[in-house]
CSV table of N, CA and C in Angstrom, one decimal:
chain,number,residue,atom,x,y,z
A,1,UNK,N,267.4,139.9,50.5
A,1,UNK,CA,268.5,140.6,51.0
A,1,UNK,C,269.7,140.4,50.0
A,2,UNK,N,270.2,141.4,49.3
A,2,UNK,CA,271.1,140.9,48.2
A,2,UNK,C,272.7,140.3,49.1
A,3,UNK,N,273.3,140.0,48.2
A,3,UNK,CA,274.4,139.2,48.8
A,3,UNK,C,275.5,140.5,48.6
A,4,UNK,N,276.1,140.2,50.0
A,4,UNK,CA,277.5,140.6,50.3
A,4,UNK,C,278.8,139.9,49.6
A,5,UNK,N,279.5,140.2,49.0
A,5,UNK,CA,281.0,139.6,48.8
A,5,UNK,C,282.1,140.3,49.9
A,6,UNK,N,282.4,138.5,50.0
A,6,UNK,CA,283.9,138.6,51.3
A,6,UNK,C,284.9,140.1,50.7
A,7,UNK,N,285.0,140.3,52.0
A,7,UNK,CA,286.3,141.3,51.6
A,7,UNK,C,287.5,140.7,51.0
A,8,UNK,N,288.2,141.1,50.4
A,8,UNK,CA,288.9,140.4,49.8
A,8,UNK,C,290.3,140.3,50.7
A,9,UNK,N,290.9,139.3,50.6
A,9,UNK,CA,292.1,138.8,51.5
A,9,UNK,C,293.4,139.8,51.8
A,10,UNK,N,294.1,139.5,52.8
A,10,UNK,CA,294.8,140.7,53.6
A,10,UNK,C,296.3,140.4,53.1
A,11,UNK,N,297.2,140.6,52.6
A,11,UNK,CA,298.4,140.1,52.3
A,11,UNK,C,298.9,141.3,53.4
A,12,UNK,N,300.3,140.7,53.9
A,12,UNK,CA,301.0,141.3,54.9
A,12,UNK,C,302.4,141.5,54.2
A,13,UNK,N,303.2,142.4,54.2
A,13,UNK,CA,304.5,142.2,53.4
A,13,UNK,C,305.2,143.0,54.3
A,14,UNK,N,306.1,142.3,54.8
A,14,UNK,CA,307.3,142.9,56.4
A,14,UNK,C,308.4,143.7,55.5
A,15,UNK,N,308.8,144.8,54.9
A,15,UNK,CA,309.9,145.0,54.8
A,15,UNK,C,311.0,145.1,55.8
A,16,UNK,N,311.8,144.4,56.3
A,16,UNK,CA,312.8,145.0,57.2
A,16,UNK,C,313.8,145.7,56.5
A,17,UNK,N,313.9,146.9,57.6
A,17,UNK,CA,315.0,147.8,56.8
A,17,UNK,C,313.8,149.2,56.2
A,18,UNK,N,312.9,148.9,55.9
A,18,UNK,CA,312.4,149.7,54.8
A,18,UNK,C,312.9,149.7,53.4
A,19,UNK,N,313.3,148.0,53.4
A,19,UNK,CA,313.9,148.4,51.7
A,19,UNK,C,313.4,148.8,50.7
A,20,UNK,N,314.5,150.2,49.7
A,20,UNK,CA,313.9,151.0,49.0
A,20,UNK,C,313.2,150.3,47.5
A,21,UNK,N,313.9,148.5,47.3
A,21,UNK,CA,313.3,148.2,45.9
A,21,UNK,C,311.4,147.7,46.8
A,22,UNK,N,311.5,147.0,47.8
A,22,UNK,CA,309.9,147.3,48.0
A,22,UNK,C,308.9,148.3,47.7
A,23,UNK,N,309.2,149.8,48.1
A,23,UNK,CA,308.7,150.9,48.1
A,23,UNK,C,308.6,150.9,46.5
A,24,UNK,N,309.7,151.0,46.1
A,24,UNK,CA,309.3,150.9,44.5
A,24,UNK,C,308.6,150.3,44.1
A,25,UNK,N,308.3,149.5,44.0
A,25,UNK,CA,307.6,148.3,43.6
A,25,UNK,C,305.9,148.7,43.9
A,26,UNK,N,305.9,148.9,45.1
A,26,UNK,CA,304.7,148.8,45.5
A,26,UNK,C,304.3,150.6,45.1
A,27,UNK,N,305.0,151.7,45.0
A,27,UNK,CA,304.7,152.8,44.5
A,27,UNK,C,304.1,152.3,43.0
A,28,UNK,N,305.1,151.9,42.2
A,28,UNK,CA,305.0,151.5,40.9
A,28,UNK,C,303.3,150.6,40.7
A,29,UNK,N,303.4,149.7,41.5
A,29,UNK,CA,301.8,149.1,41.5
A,29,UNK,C,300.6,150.0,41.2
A,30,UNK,N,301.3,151.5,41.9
A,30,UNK,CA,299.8,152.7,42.0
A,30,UNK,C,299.1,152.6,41.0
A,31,UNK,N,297.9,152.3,41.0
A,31,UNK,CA,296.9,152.4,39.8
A,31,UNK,C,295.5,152.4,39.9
A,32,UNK,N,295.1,153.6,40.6
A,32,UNK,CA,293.5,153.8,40.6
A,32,UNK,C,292.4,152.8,39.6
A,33,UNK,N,292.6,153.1,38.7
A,33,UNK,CA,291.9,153.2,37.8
A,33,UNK,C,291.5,151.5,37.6
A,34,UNK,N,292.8,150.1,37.8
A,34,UNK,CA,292.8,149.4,38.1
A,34,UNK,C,292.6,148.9,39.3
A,35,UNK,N,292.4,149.6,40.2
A,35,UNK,CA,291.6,149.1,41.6
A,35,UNK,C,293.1,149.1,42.3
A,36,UNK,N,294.3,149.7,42.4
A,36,UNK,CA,295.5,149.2,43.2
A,36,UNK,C,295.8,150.4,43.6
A,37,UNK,N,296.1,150.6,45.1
A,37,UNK,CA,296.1,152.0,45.4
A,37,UNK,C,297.4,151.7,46.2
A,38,UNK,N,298.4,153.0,46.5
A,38,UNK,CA,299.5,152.8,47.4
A,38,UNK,C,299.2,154.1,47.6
A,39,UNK,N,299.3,153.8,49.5
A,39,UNK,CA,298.5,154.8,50.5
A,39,UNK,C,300.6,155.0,51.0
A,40,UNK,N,301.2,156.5,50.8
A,40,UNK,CA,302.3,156.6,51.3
A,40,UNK,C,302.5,157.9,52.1
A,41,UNK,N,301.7,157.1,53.3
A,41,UNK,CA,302.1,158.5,54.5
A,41,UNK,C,302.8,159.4,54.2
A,42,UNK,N,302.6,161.0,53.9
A,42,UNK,CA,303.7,161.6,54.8
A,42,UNK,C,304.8,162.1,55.9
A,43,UNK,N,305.7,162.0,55.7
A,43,UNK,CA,306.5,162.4,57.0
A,43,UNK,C,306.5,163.1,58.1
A,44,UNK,N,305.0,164.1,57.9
A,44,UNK,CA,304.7,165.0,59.1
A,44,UNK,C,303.3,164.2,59.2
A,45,UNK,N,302.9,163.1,58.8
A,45,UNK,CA,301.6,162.5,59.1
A,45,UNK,C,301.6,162.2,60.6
A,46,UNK,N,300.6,163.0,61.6
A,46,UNK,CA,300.7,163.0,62.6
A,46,UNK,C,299.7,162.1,63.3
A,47,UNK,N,298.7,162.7,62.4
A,47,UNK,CA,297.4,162.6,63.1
A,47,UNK,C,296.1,161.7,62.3
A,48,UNK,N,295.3,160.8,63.0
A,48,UNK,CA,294.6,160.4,61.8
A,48,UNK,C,293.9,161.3,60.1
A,49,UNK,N,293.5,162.8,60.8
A,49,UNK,CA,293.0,163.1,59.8
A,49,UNK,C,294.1,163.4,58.6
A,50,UNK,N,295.2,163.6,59.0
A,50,UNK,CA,296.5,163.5,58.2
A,50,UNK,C,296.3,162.6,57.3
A,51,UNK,N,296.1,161.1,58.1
A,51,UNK,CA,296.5,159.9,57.2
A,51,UNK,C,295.3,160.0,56.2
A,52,UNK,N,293.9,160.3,56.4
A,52,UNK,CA,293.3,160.2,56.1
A,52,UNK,C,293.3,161.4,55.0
A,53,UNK,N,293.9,162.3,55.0
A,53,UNK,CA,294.0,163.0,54.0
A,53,UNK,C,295.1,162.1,52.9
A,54,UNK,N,296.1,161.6,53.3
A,54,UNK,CA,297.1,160.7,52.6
A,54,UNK,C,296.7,160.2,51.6
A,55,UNK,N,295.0,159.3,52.6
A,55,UNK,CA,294.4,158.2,51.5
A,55,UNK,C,293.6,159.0,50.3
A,56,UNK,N,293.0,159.9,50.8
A,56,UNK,CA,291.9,160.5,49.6
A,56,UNK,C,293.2,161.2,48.5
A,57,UNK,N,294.6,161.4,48.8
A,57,UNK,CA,295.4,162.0,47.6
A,57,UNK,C,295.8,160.9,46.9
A,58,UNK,N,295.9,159.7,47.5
A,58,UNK,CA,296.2,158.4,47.2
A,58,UNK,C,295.3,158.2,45.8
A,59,UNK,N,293.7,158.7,46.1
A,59,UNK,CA,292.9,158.3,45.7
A,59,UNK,C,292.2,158.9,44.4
A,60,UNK,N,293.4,160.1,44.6
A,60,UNK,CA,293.5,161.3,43.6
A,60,UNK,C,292.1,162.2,43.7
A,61,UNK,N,291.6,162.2,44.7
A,61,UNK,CA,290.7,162.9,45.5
A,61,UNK,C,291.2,164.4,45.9
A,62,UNK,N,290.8,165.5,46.2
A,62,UNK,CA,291.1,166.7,47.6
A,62,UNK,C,291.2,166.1,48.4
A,63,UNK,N,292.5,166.3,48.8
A,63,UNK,CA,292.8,166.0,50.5
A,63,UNK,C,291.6,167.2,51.6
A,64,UNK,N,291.9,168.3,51.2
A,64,UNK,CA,291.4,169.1,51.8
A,64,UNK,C,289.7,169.8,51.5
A,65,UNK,N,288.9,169.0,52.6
A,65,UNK,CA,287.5,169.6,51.8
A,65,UNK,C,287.0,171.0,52.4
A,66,UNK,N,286.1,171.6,51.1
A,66,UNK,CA,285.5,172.3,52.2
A,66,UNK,C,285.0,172.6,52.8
A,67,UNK,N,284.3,173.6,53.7
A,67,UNK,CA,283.2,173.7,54.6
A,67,UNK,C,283.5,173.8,55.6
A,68,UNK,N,282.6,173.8,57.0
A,68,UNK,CA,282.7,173.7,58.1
A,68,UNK,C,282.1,172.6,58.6
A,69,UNK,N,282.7,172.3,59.3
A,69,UNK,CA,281.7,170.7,59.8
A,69,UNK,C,281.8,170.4,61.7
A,70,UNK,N,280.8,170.1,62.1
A,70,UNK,CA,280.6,169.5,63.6
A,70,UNK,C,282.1,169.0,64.1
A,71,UNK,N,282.4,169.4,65.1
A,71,UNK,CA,283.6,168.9,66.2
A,71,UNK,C,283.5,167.8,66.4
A,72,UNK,N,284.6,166.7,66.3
A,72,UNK,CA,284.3,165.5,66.8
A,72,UNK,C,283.8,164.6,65.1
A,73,UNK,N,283.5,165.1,64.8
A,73,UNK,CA,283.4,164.3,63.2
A,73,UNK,C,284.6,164.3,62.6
A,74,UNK,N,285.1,163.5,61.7
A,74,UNK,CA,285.9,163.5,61.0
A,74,UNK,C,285.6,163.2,59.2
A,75,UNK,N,285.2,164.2,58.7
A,75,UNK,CA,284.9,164.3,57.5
A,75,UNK,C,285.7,163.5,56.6
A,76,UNK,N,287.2,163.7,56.6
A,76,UNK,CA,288.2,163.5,55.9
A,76,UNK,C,288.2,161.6,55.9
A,77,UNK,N,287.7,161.3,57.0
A,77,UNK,CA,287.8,159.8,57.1
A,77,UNK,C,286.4,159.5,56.4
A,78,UNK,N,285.2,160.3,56.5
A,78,UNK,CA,283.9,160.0,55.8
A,78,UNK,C,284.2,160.0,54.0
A,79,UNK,N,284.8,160.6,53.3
A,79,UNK,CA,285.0,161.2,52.4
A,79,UNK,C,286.1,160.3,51.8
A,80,UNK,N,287.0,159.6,53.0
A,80,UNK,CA,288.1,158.6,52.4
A,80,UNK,C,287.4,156.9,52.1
A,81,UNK,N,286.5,157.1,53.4
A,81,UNK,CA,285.2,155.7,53.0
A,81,UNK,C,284.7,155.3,51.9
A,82,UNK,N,284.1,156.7,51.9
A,82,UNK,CA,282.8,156.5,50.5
A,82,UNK,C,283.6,156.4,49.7
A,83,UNK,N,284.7,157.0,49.0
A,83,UNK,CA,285.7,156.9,47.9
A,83,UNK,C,285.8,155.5,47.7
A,84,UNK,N,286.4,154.8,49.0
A,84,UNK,CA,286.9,153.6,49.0
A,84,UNK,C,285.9,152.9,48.7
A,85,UNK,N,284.9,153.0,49.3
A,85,UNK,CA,283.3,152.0,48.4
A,85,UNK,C,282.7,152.1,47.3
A,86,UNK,N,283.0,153.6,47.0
A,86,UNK,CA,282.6,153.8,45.5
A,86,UNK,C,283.8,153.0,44.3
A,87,UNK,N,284.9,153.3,44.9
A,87,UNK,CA,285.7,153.3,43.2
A,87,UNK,C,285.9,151.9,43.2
A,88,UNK,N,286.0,151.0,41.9
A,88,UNK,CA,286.3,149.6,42.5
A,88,UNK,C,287.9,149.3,43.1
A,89,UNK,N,288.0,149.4,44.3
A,89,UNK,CA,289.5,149.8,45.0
A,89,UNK,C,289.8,148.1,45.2
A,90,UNK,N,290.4,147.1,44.9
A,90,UNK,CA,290.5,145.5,45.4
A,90,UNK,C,291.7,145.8,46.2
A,91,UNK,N,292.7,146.4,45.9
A,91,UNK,CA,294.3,146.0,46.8
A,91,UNK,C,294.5,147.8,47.0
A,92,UNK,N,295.0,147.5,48.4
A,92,UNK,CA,295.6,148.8,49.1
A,92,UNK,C,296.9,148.8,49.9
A,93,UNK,N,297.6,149.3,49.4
A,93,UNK,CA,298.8,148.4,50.3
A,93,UNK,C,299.1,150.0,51.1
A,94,UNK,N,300.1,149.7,52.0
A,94,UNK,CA,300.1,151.1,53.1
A,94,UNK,C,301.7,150.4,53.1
A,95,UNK,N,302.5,152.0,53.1
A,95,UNK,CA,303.6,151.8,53.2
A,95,UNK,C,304.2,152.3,54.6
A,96,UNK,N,305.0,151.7,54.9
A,96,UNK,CA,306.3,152.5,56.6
A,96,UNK,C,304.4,151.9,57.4
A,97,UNK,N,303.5,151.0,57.3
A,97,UNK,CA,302.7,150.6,57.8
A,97,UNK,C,302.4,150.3,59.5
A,98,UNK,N,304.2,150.3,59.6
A,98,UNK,CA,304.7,150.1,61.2
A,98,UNK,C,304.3,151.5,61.7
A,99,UNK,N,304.7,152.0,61.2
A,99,UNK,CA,304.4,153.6,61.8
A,99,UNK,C,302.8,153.9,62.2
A,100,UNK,N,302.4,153.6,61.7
A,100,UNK,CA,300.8,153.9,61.8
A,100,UNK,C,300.4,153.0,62.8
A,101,UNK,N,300.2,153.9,63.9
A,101,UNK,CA,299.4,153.5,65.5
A,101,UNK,C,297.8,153.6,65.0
A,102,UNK,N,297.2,152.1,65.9
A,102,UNK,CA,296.3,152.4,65.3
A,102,UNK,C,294.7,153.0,65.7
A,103,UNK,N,295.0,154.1,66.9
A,103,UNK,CA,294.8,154.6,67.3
A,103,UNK,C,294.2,156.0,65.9
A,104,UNK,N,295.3,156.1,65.1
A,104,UNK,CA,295.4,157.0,63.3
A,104,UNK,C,294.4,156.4,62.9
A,105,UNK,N,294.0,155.4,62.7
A,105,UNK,CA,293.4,153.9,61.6
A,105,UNK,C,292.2,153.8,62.4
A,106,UNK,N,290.7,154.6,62.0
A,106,UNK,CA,289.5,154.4,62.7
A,106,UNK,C,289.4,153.1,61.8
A,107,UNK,N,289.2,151.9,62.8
A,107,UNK,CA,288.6,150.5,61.6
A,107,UNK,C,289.6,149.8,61.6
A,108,UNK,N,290.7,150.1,61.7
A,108,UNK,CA,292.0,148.9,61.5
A,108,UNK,C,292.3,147.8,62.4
């Protein structure tokens, strides 16, 4: 059975206020390519598949896929997965993170 590696560790960062040099900072971190992703909801992000479109733009992915697919699936979160397993992703930080019920967050 080949070996699993631990997920890697959860850092928590509270902005109160929403301060704007945080957001900078952690916008500025954005770097696919380097494994650092900043997932920054939009403001009409309602709904999980929303968020989940958030993450795959995050990920410089199509938000929007095509096709037709089965009711009750959510493709957008399947497609934000595999991304996430495929690319070497280490750090993800999620911004206004309070907002996101996690009811949005299949897995959280």
């Amino acid at each position: 059975m080949p070996l699993v590696a631990p997920p890697p560790p959860v850092t928590v960062v509270i902005a109160p206020g929403d301060d704007a040099i945080h957001t900078h900072t952690a916008l500025a971190a954005h770097h696919p390519p380097s494994g650092r992703i900043t997932l920054h909801p939009g403001p009409g992000t309602t709904s999980e598949t929303g968020l989940a479109h958030d993450l795959l733009a995050a990920l410089g992915k199509p938000p929007l896929l095509p096709g037709r697919f089965p009711a009750g699936r959510q493709p957008a979160w399947e497609a934000a997965a595999a991304w996430m397993t495929a690319l070497p992703i280490t750090r993800l930080t999620v911004l206004l993170s309070w907002l996101v019920q996690s009811d949005r967050c299949p897995g959280c």
